[in-house]
Amino acid sequence: MESSIIPEVTYPTNMKKPSPVKATKALTSVGMKVAAAKSSFSQSTAKGVSSKCKVKTFDFRDLEWTEKISECPVYHPSKMGFKDPLIYLQKIAPEASKYGICKIVSPIHASVPASVVLKKEIRNFKFETNMQPLRLAKWNMNEKALFFRSGRKYTYNDFERKARKVSARRLSNSSCNPPAYMEKVFWHEMVNGQKGTVEYGVNVDGSAFSCDPNDQLGKSKWNLKRLSRLPNSILRLVERVIPGITDPMLYIGMLFGMFAWHVEDHYLYSINYHHSGAPKTWYGIPSDAALQFERVVHDNVYSQDILSANGEDGAFELLQEKTTMFPPSILLQHNVPVYKAVQMPGEFVVTFPRAYHAGFSHGFNCGEAVNFATGDWFPLGALASQRYALLRKIPLIPYEELLCNEAMFLINSLKKENSGTLSADLTSQRSVKVPFVRLIGLHKQALQCLKVSSTSSHAQDTQVCGHCKRDCYLAYIMCTCCYSDPICLFHDIDLLNCSCGEKCTIFLREDISAMEDAAQKFEQNNHQHEGRNANNRNVSSMEEASTMKMKEMEIGKLNGGKSNKRRFKSHRMRGPSLSRDCKRVRRVS
């Protein structure tokens, strides 16, 4: 019988260990940009396609690179090991994260089909599609808006009928074509397409997990409506509903409907369940190759006239719009590791923090996805938060608040157990402690530089910095005379002198002393365990070096000649206000 501790993993015969994939013949030239190179139809039937299927025949000689992409790991948990998704994912993460994505075959299945849920359990269910061009874009100013066209509204049945007609028209019998053939047909269509479009129901509100108490999958913790709020999930601390992040959304596709290259908001995990219909092909990039991926996209995909920032940051901004689709052959040419998965109904696909991914549907299908985070996400969440600030991008989740609340939860748990160690995963604990200690240290340094004293109680909501849009949970600066925009402590400008001529006020959380004590205890605990886990220490050192490098880049860019006279538009966190008691600190005149 399968162990509930060690998950069973299937490696395909062509499986490779996580290392850079050797460059292979590219689908297109990568000189100017991803230009659609014309190729001719062939009269010979593609190898590997069933002779019983009536299909179009193509010349796939320029698509041999698709066979060079190794598959990601596939896990087959037992019912016992499947009980808690976050515990199970922590067990497989050290191995699976090396590939960026992995596939999990569910040992339990839904007894109520998605079609029944969407017709009977959700009243008047309708959704609007997006129109997607079935071709490779040139990625200049003229084509940037093509991916934002709206389609029409459908019921589930109406869209299914249309999708099946599209499949029948394009491929006589797509259901019997193997995934490898469908992959080649998709990229052939993308290269040779001119005016063709497909429709895709993207970011549709709702869930296809049943509320029926007899549905085994629906009442399990793998129901995506419950997953982000589980006890070990960091997103349980987010008080408001954020569709797609804290609550799942549906993705209802047709033949060659695609999800473009992107990384999850705030570098979060994502989990996608395939409810029903045709397979999906996924491509994933390991997180440690994310910057390499962005450099390749910047240099070989985008035209310079649509980039608002230089280097990887410029590529990151456009990739966040989730409209960039290009063949993985470009990545293979530049030794960026790429892995793929073919997702069938009843299977989950997990993407790991900062893992870029993309894919397409083989026909009509219905999937569902949501984000989540465990303690090991915090170091990468810190990098995402710093990058958002560098690009002045308003955060969707309050990273600073989540980190502080999880750290205080951890220190209180340690006190209750009255020991130096919790039974929880030590690596995950360290992923909370190290960023938290660093955050408290940065705030203490900033306050020392400002030379403040004289405190009094005051209450304010959580703010977003008017300069860099960073979420300000521990401290911020604001003029109480003209009520100027709040500013975080990390800008090399005269923060305490407002443009109105008055002195600004520094607001500190009332419980910041307790947080400083917690950070000190974490540091002491870390010194005690330094000699016991050298491997974790090396990992943490790499994280710290990467974070400090991002910090130096951020400060340099944010302070480049900005005047303290500049006024900024006010931004507050969306959703219910998070009222907190703060200390008001005034500078000595």
PDB file of C-alpha atoms in Angstrom, residues 140-335:
ATOM      1  CA  ASN A 140       4.430  46.814 -31.131  1.00  0.00           C
ATOM      2  CA  MET A 141       2.101  49.739 -30.385  1.00  0.00           C
ATOM      3  CA  ASN A 142      -0.226  48.875 -33.270  1.00  0.00           C
ATOM      4  CA  GLU A 143      -1.042  45.392 -31.990  1.00  0.00           C
ATOM      5  CA  LYS A 144      -1.013  45.856 -28.223  1.00  0.00           C
ATOM      6  CA  ALA A 145      -4.809  46.300 -27.928  1.00  0.00           C
ATOM      7  CA  LEU A 146      -5.773  43.195 -29.915  1.00  0.00           C
ATOM      8  CA  PHE A 147      -6.036  40.957 -26.840  1.00  0.00           C
ATOM      9  CA  PHE A 148      -8.523  43.179 -25.005  1.00  0.00           C
ATOM     10  CA  ARG A 149     -11.527  42.652 -27.293  1.00  0.00           C
ATOM     11  CA  SER A 150     -14.671  41.376 -25.594  1.00  0.00           C
ATOM     12  CA  GLY A 151     -16.739  38.566 -27.056  1.00  0.00           C
ATOM     13  CA  ARG A 152     -20.365  37.884 -26.199  1.00  0.00           C
ATOM     14  CA  LYS A 153     -22.305  36.407 -23.293  1.00  0.00           C
ATOM     15  CA  TYR A 154     -23.150  32.710 -23.215  1.00  0.00           C
ATOM     16  CA  THR A 155     -24.902  30.162 -21.098  1.00  0.00           C
ATOM     17  CA  TYR A 156     -22.779  27.099 -20.397  1.00  0.00           C
ATOM     18  CA  ASN A 157     -24.763  24.990 -22.908  1.00  0.00           C
ATOM     19  CA  ASP A 158     -24.610  27.627 -25.654  1.00  0.00           C
ATOM     20  CA  PHE A 159     -20.846  27.999 -25.369  1.00  0.00           C
ATOM     21  CA  GLU A 160     -20.346  24.235 -25.340  1.00  0.00           C
ATOM     22  CA  ARG A 161     -22.337  23.887 -28.570  1.00  0.00           C
ATOM     23  CA  LYS A 162     -20.343  26.647 -30.257  1.00  0.00           C
ATOM     24  CA  ALA A 163     -17.020  25.255 -29.029  1.00  0.00           C
ATOM     25  CA  ARG A 164     -17.793  21.790 -30.364  1.00  0.00           C
ATOM     26  CA  LYS A 165     -18.726  23.252 -33.755  1.00  0.00           C
ATOM     27  CA  VAL A 166     -15.408  25.102 -33.849  1.00  0.00           C
ATOM     28  CA  SER A 167     -13.509  21.888 -33.065  1.00  0.00           C
ATOM     29  CA  ALA A 168     -15.405  19.964 -35.748  1.00  0.00           C
ATOM     30  CA  ARG A 169     -14.713  22.672 -38.329  1.00  0.00           C
ATOM     31  CA  ARG A 170     -10.996  22.969 -37.599  1.00  0.00           C
ATOM     32  CA  LEU A 171     -10.260  19.288 -36.928  1.00  0.00           C
ATOM     33  CA  SER A 172     -12.714  16.619 -38.035  1.00  0.00           C
ATOM     34  CA  ASN A 173     -12.244  14.546 -34.888  1.00  0.00           C
ATOM     35  CA  SER A 174     -10.025  16.316 -32.384  1.00  0.00           C
ATOM     36  CA  SER A 175     -11.038  13.983 -29.544  1.00  0.00           C
ATOM     37  CA  CYS A 176      -8.940  11.115 -30.897  1.00  0.00           C
ATOM     38  CA  ASN A 177      -5.852  13.155 -31.752  1.00  0.00           C
ATOM     39  CA  PRO A 178      -2.956  12.614 -29.325  1.00  0.00           C
ATOM     40  CA  PRO A 179      -1.766  15.613 -27.283  1.00  0.00           C
ATOM     41  CA  ALA A 180       1.595  15.745 -29.102  1.00  0.00           C
ATOM     42  CA  TYR A 181      -0.205  16.178 -32.418  1.00  0.00           C
ATOM     43  CA  MET A 182      -2.564  18.820 -31.020  1.00  0.00           C
ATOM     44  CA  GLU A 183       0.446  20.745 -29.704  1.00  0.00           C
ATOM     45  CA  LYS A 184       1.954  20.869 -33.181  1.00  0.00           C
ATOM     46  CA  VAL A 185      -1.349  21.899 -34.771  1.00  0.00           C
ATOM     47  CA  PHE A 186      -1.715  24.740 -32.253  1.00  0.00           C
ATOM     48  CA  TRP A 187       1.712  26.223 -32.969  1.00  0.00           C
ATOM     49  CA  HIS A 188       1.241  25.690 -36.707  1.00  0.00           C
ATOM     50  CA  GLU A 189      -1.985  27.694 -36.493  1.00  0.00           C
ATOM     51  CA  MET A 190      -0.282  30.394 -34.415  1.00  0.00           C
ATOM     52  CA  VAL A 191       2.567  30.759 -36.927  1.00  0.00           C
ATOM     53  CA  ASN A 192       0.402  30.772 -40.044  1.00  0.00           C
ATOM     54  CA  GLY A 193      -2.677  32.514 -38.683  1.00  0.00           C
ATOM     55  CA  GLN A 194      -3.731  35.937 -39.951  1.00  0.00           C
ATOM     56  CA  LYS A 195      -7.314  36.856 -39.035  1.00  0.00           C
ATOM     57  CA  GLY A 196      -8.578  33.839 -37.109  1.00  0.00           C
ATOM     58  CA  THR A 197      -9.844  34.224 -33.535  1.00  0.00           C
ATOM     59  CA  VAL A 198     -11.000  31.993 -30.690  1.00  0.00           C
ATOM     60  CA  GLU A 199     -13.169  32.778 -27.670  1.00  0.00           C
ATOM     61  CA  TYR A 200     -12.238  32.019 -24.100  1.00  0.00           C
ATOM     62  CA  GLY A 201     -14.219  32.530 -20.896  1.00  0.00           C
ATOM     63  CA  VAL A 202     -11.490  34.006 -18.677  1.00  0.00           C
ATOM     64  CA  ASN A 203     -11.785  35.048 -15.019  1.00  0.00           C
ATOM     65  CA  VAL A 204     -15.430  33.991 -14.758  1.00  0.00           C
ATOM     66  CA  ASP A 205     -16.934  34.487 -11.286  1.00  0.00           C
ATOM     67  CA  GLY A 206     -18.144  31.279  -9.703  1.00  0.00           C
ATOM     68  CA  SER A 207     -17.109  27.732  -8.881  1.00  0.00           C
ATOM     69  CA  ALA A 208     -17.998  24.355 -10.375  1.00  0.00           C
ATOM     70  CA  PHE A 209     -17.339  22.449  -7.135  1.00  0.00           C
ATOM     71  CA  SER A 210     -20.652  21.092  -5.895  1.00  0.00           C
ATOM     72  CA  CYS A 211     -22.306  21.968  -2.588  1.00  0.00           C
ATOM     73  CA  ASP A 212     -23.888  18.490  -2.482  1.00  0.00           C
ATOM     74  CA  PRO A 213     -22.855  16.877   0.859  1.00  0.00           C
ATOM     75  CA  ASN A 214     -22.486  13.528  -0.941  1.00  0.00           C
ATOM     76  CA  ASP A 215     -19.920  14.864  -3.416  1.00  0.00           C
ATOM     77  CA  GLN A 216     -16.592  13.550  -2.113  1.00  0.00           C
ATOM     78  CA  LEU A 217     -14.387  16.099  -3.889  1.00  0.00           C
ATOM     79  CA  GLY A 218     -16.728  18.996  -3.142  1.00  0.00           C
ATOM     80  CA  LYS A 219     -16.658  18.367   0.606  1.00  0.00           C
ATOM     81  CA  SER A 220     -12.886  17.800   0.706  1.00  0.00           C
ATOM     82  CA  LYS A 221     -10.234  20.408   1.472  1.00  0.00           C
ATOM     83  CA  TRP A 222      -9.248  20.287  -2.217  1.00  0.00           C
ATOM     84  CA  ASN A 223     -12.438  22.168  -3.035  1.00  0.00           C
ATOM     85  CA  LEU A 224     -10.880  25.399  -4.313  1.00  0.00           C
ATOM     86  CA  LYS A 225     -13.585  27.449  -2.597  1.00  0.00           C
ATOM     87  CA  ARG A 226     -12.010  26.424   0.723  1.00  0.00           C
ATOM     88  CA  LEU A 227      -8.324  26.032  -0.038  1.00  0.00           C
ATOM     89  CA  SER A 228      -7.037  29.603   0.360  1.00  0.00           C
ATOM     90  CA  ARG A 229      -8.734  29.900   3.761  1.00  0.00           C
ATOM     91  CA  LEU A 230      -7.333  26.681   5.263  1.00  0.00           C
ATOM     92  CA  PRO A 231      -5.483  27.023   8.616  1.00  0.00           C
ATOM     93  CA  ASN A 232      -1.997  26.740   7.060  1.00  0.00           C
ATOM     94  CA  SER A 233      -2.755  29.154   4.237  1.00  0.00           C
ATOM     95  CA  ILE A 234      -1.267  32.646   4.534  1.00  0.00           C
ATOM     96  CA  LEU A 235      -4.192  34.094   2.558  1.00  0.00           C
ATOM     97  CA  ARG A 236      -6.550  33.226   5.432  1.00  0.00           C
ATOM     98  CA  LEU A 237      -5.253  36.505   6.913  1.00  0.00           C
ATOM     99  CA  VAL A 238      -6.639  38.573   4.024  1.00  0.00           C
ATOM    100  CA  GLU A 239      -9.900  39.951   5.379  1.00  0.00           C
ATOM    101  CA  ARG A 240     -11.558  40.872   2.105  1.00  0.00           C
ATOM    102  CA  VAL A 241     -12.564  38.761  -0.895  1.00  0.00           C
ATOM    103  CA  ILE A 242     -10.272  39.074  -3.915  1.00  0.00           C
ATOM    104  CA  PRO A 243     -11.665  37.094  -6.898  1.00  0.00           C
ATOM    105  CA  GLY A 244      -9.055  34.769  -8.342  1.00  0.00           C
ATOM    106  CA  ILE A 245      -6.712  35.211  -5.367  1.00  0.00           C
ATOM    107  CA  THR A 246      -8.719  34.314  -2.272  1.00  0.00           C
ATOM    108  CA  ASP A 247     -11.747  32.957  -4.165  1.00  0.00           C
ATOM    109  CA  PRO A 248     -11.574  30.745  -7.281  1.00  0.00           C
ATOM    110  CA  MET A 249     -12.599  31.723 -10.797  1.00  0.00           C
ATOM    111  CA  LEU A 250     -13.675  29.620 -13.764  1.00  0.00           C
ATOM    112  CA  TYR A 251     -11.963  29.254 -17.144  1.00  0.00           C
ATOM    113  CA  ILE A 252     -14.205  27.902 -19.888  1.00  0.00           C
ATOM    114  CA  GLY A 253     -12.365  27.258 -23.115  1.00  0.00           C
ATOM    115  CA  MET A 254     -12.624  26.041 -26.665  1.00  0.00           C
ATOM    116  CA  LEU A 255     -10.120  24.649 -29.167  1.00  0.00           C
ATOM    117  CA  PHE A 256      -6.861  26.647 -28.960  1.00  0.00           C
ATOM    118  CA  GLY A 257      -8.173  29.082 -26.359  1.00  0.00           C
ATOM    119  CA  MET A 258      -4.969  30.082 -24.599  1.00  0.00           C
ATOM    120  CA  PHE A 259      -3.655  31.479 -21.336  1.00  0.00           C
ATOM    121  CA  ALA A 260      -0.661  33.660 -22.099  1.00  0.00           C
ATOM    122  CA  TRP A 261       2.741  33.680 -20.415  1.00  0.00           C
ATOM    123  CA  HIS A 262       2.520  35.174 -16.934  1.00  0.00           C
ATOM    124  CA  VAL A 263       3.560  34.820 -13.320  1.00  0.00           C
ATOM    125  CA  GLU A 264       0.970  34.952 -10.535  1.00  0.00           C
ATOM    126  CA  ASP A 265       0.250  38.225  -8.734  1.00  0.00           C
ATOM    127  CA  HIS A 266       2.723  38.758  -5.883  1.00  0.00           C
ATOM    128  CA  TYR A 267       4.522  35.560  -7.002  1.00  0.00           C
ATOM    129  CA  LEU A 268       1.845  33.463  -5.273  1.00  0.00           C
ATOM    130  CA  TYR A 269       1.221  29.760  -5.777  1.00  0.00           C
ATOM    131  CA  SER A 270      -1.680  28.794  -8.024  1.00  0.00           C
ATOM    132  CA  ILE A 271      -3.691  25.595  -8.279  1.00  0.00           C
ATOM    133  CA  ASN A 272      -5.910  24.707 -11.239  1.00  0.00           C
ATOM    134  CA  TYR A 273      -8.459  21.881 -11.331  1.00  0.00           C
ATOM    135  CA  HIS A 274      -9.697  20.428 -14.627  1.00  0.00           C
ATOM    136  CA  HIS A 275     -13.426  19.761 -14.155  1.00  0.00           C
ATOM    137  CA  SER A 276     -14.366  18.387 -17.566  1.00  0.00           C
ATOM    138  CA  GLY A 277     -13.737  18.368 -21.299  1.00  0.00           C
ATOM    139  CA  ALA A 278     -10.697  18.292 -23.554  1.00  0.00           C
ATOM    140  CA  PRO A 279      -7.108  18.299 -22.212  1.00  0.00           C
ATOM    141  CA  LYS A 280      -4.945  21.372 -21.668  1.00  0.00           C
ATOM    142  CA  THR A 281      -1.255  21.669 -22.468  1.00  0.00           C
ATOM    143  CA  TRP A 282       0.775  23.629 -19.906  1.00  0.00           C
ATOM    144  CA  TYR A 283       4.303  25.050 -20.114  1.00  0.00           C
ATOM    145  CA  GLY A 284       6.210  26.018 -16.962  1.00  0.00           C
ATOM    146  CA  ILE A 285       9.488  27.768 -16.126  1.00  0.00           C
ATOM    147  CA  PRO A 286      11.284  27.140 -12.784  1.00  0.00           C
ATOM    148  CA  SER A 287      11.323  30.185 -10.509  1.00  0.00           C
ATOM    149  CA  ASP A 288      15.121  30.409 -10.474  1.00  0.00           C
ATOM    150  CA  ALA A 289      14.979  30.988 -14.254  1.00  0.00           C
ATOM    151  CA  ALA A 290      12.402  33.815 -14.017  1.00  0.00           C
ATOM    152  CA  LEU A 291      14.879  36.660 -14.612  1.00  0.00           C
ATOM    153  CA  GLN A 292      16.463  34.766 -17.500  1.00  0.00           C
ATOM    154  CA  PHE A 293      12.977  34.268 -18.964  1.00  0.00           C
ATOM    155  CA  GLU A 294      12.239  38.005 -18.684  1.00  0.00           C
ATOM    156  CA  ARG A 295      15.528  38.947 -20.360  1.00  0.00           C
ATOM    157  CA  VAL A 296      14.786  36.672 -23.306  1.00  0.00           C
ATOM    158  CA  VAL A 297      11.276  38.101 -23.667  1.00  0.00           C
ATOM    159  CA  HIS A 298      12.608  41.673 -23.460  1.00  0.00           C
ATOM    160  CA  ASP A 299      15.268  41.070 -26.101  1.00  0.00           C
ATOM    161  CA  ASN A 300      13.420  38.769 -28.498  1.00  0.00           C
ATOM    162  CA  VAL A 301       9.659  39.307 -28.211  1.00  0.00           C
ATOM    163  CA  TYR A 302       8.775  42.926 -27.457  1.00  0.00           C
ATOM    164  CA  SER A 303       9.362  45.987 -29.604  1.00  0.00           C
ATOM    165  CA  GLN A 304      11.138  48.726 -27.632  1.00  0.00           C
ATOM    166  CA  ASP A 305       8.357  51.254 -28.284  1.00  0.00           C
ATOM    167  CA  ILE A 306       5.932  49.442 -25.964  1.00  0.00           C
ATOM    168  CA  LEU A 307       8.313  49.039 -23.019  1.00  0.00           C
ATOM    169  CA  SER A 308       7.875  51.556 -20.204  1.00  0.00           C
ATOM    170  CA  ALA A 309      10.945  50.346 -18.272  1.00  0.00           C
ATOM    171  CA  ASN A 310      14.314  48.887 -19.133  1.00  0.00           C
ATOM    172  CA  GLY A 311      15.417  45.270 -18.928  1.00  0.00           C
ATOM    173  CA  GLU A 312      13.539  42.633 -16.992  1.00  0.00           C
ATOM    174  CA  ASP A 313      11.262  45.164 -15.291  1.00  0.00           C
ATOM    175  CA  GLY A 314       9.914  46.377 -18.639  1.00  0.00           C
ATOM    176  CA  ALA A 315       9.178  42.808 -19.706  1.00  0.00           C
ATOM    177  CA  PHE A 316       7.603  42.025 -16.319  1.00  0.00           C
ATOM    178  CA  GLU A 317       5.143  44.928 -16.654  1.00  0.00           C
ATOM    179  CA  LEU A 318       3.853  43.732 -20.030  1.00  0.00           C
ATOM    180  CA  LEU A 319       3.807  40.072 -19.039  1.00  0.00           C
ATOM    181  CA  GLN A 320       1.581  41.012 -16.081  1.00  0.00           C
ATOM    182  CA  GLU A 321      -1.133  41.999 -18.572  1.00  0.00           C
ATOM    183  CA  LYS A 322      -1.403  38.272 -19.436  1.00  0.00           C
ATOM    184  CA  THR A 323      -1.610  38.801 -23.186  1.00  0.00           C
ATOM    185  CA  THR A 324       1.846  37.649 -24.359  1.00  0.00           C
ATOM    186  CA  MET A 325       1.909  34.320 -26.192  1.00  0.00           C
ATOM    187  CA  PHE A 326       4.982  33.043 -28.025  1.00  0.00           C
ATOM    188  CA  PRO A 327       6.454  29.591 -28.717  1.00  0.00           C
ATOM    189  CA  PRO A 328       8.730  27.963 -26.129  1.00  0.00           C
ATOM    190  CA  SER A 329      11.236  27.390 -28.949  1.00  0.00           C
ATOM    191  CA  ILE A 330      12.536  30.901 -28.301  1.00  0.00           C
ATOM    192  CA  LEU A 331      13.250  29.927 -24.702  1.00  0.00           C
ATOM    193  CA  LEU A 332      14.935  26.691 -25.759  1.00  0.00           C
ATOM    194  CA  GLN A 333      17.216  28.628 -28.083  1.00  0.00           C
ATOM    195  CA  HIS A 334      18.423  30.698 -25.145  1.00  0.00           C
ATOM    196  CA  ASN A 335      18.801  27.778 -22.713  1.00  0.00           C
TER     197      ASN A 335
END
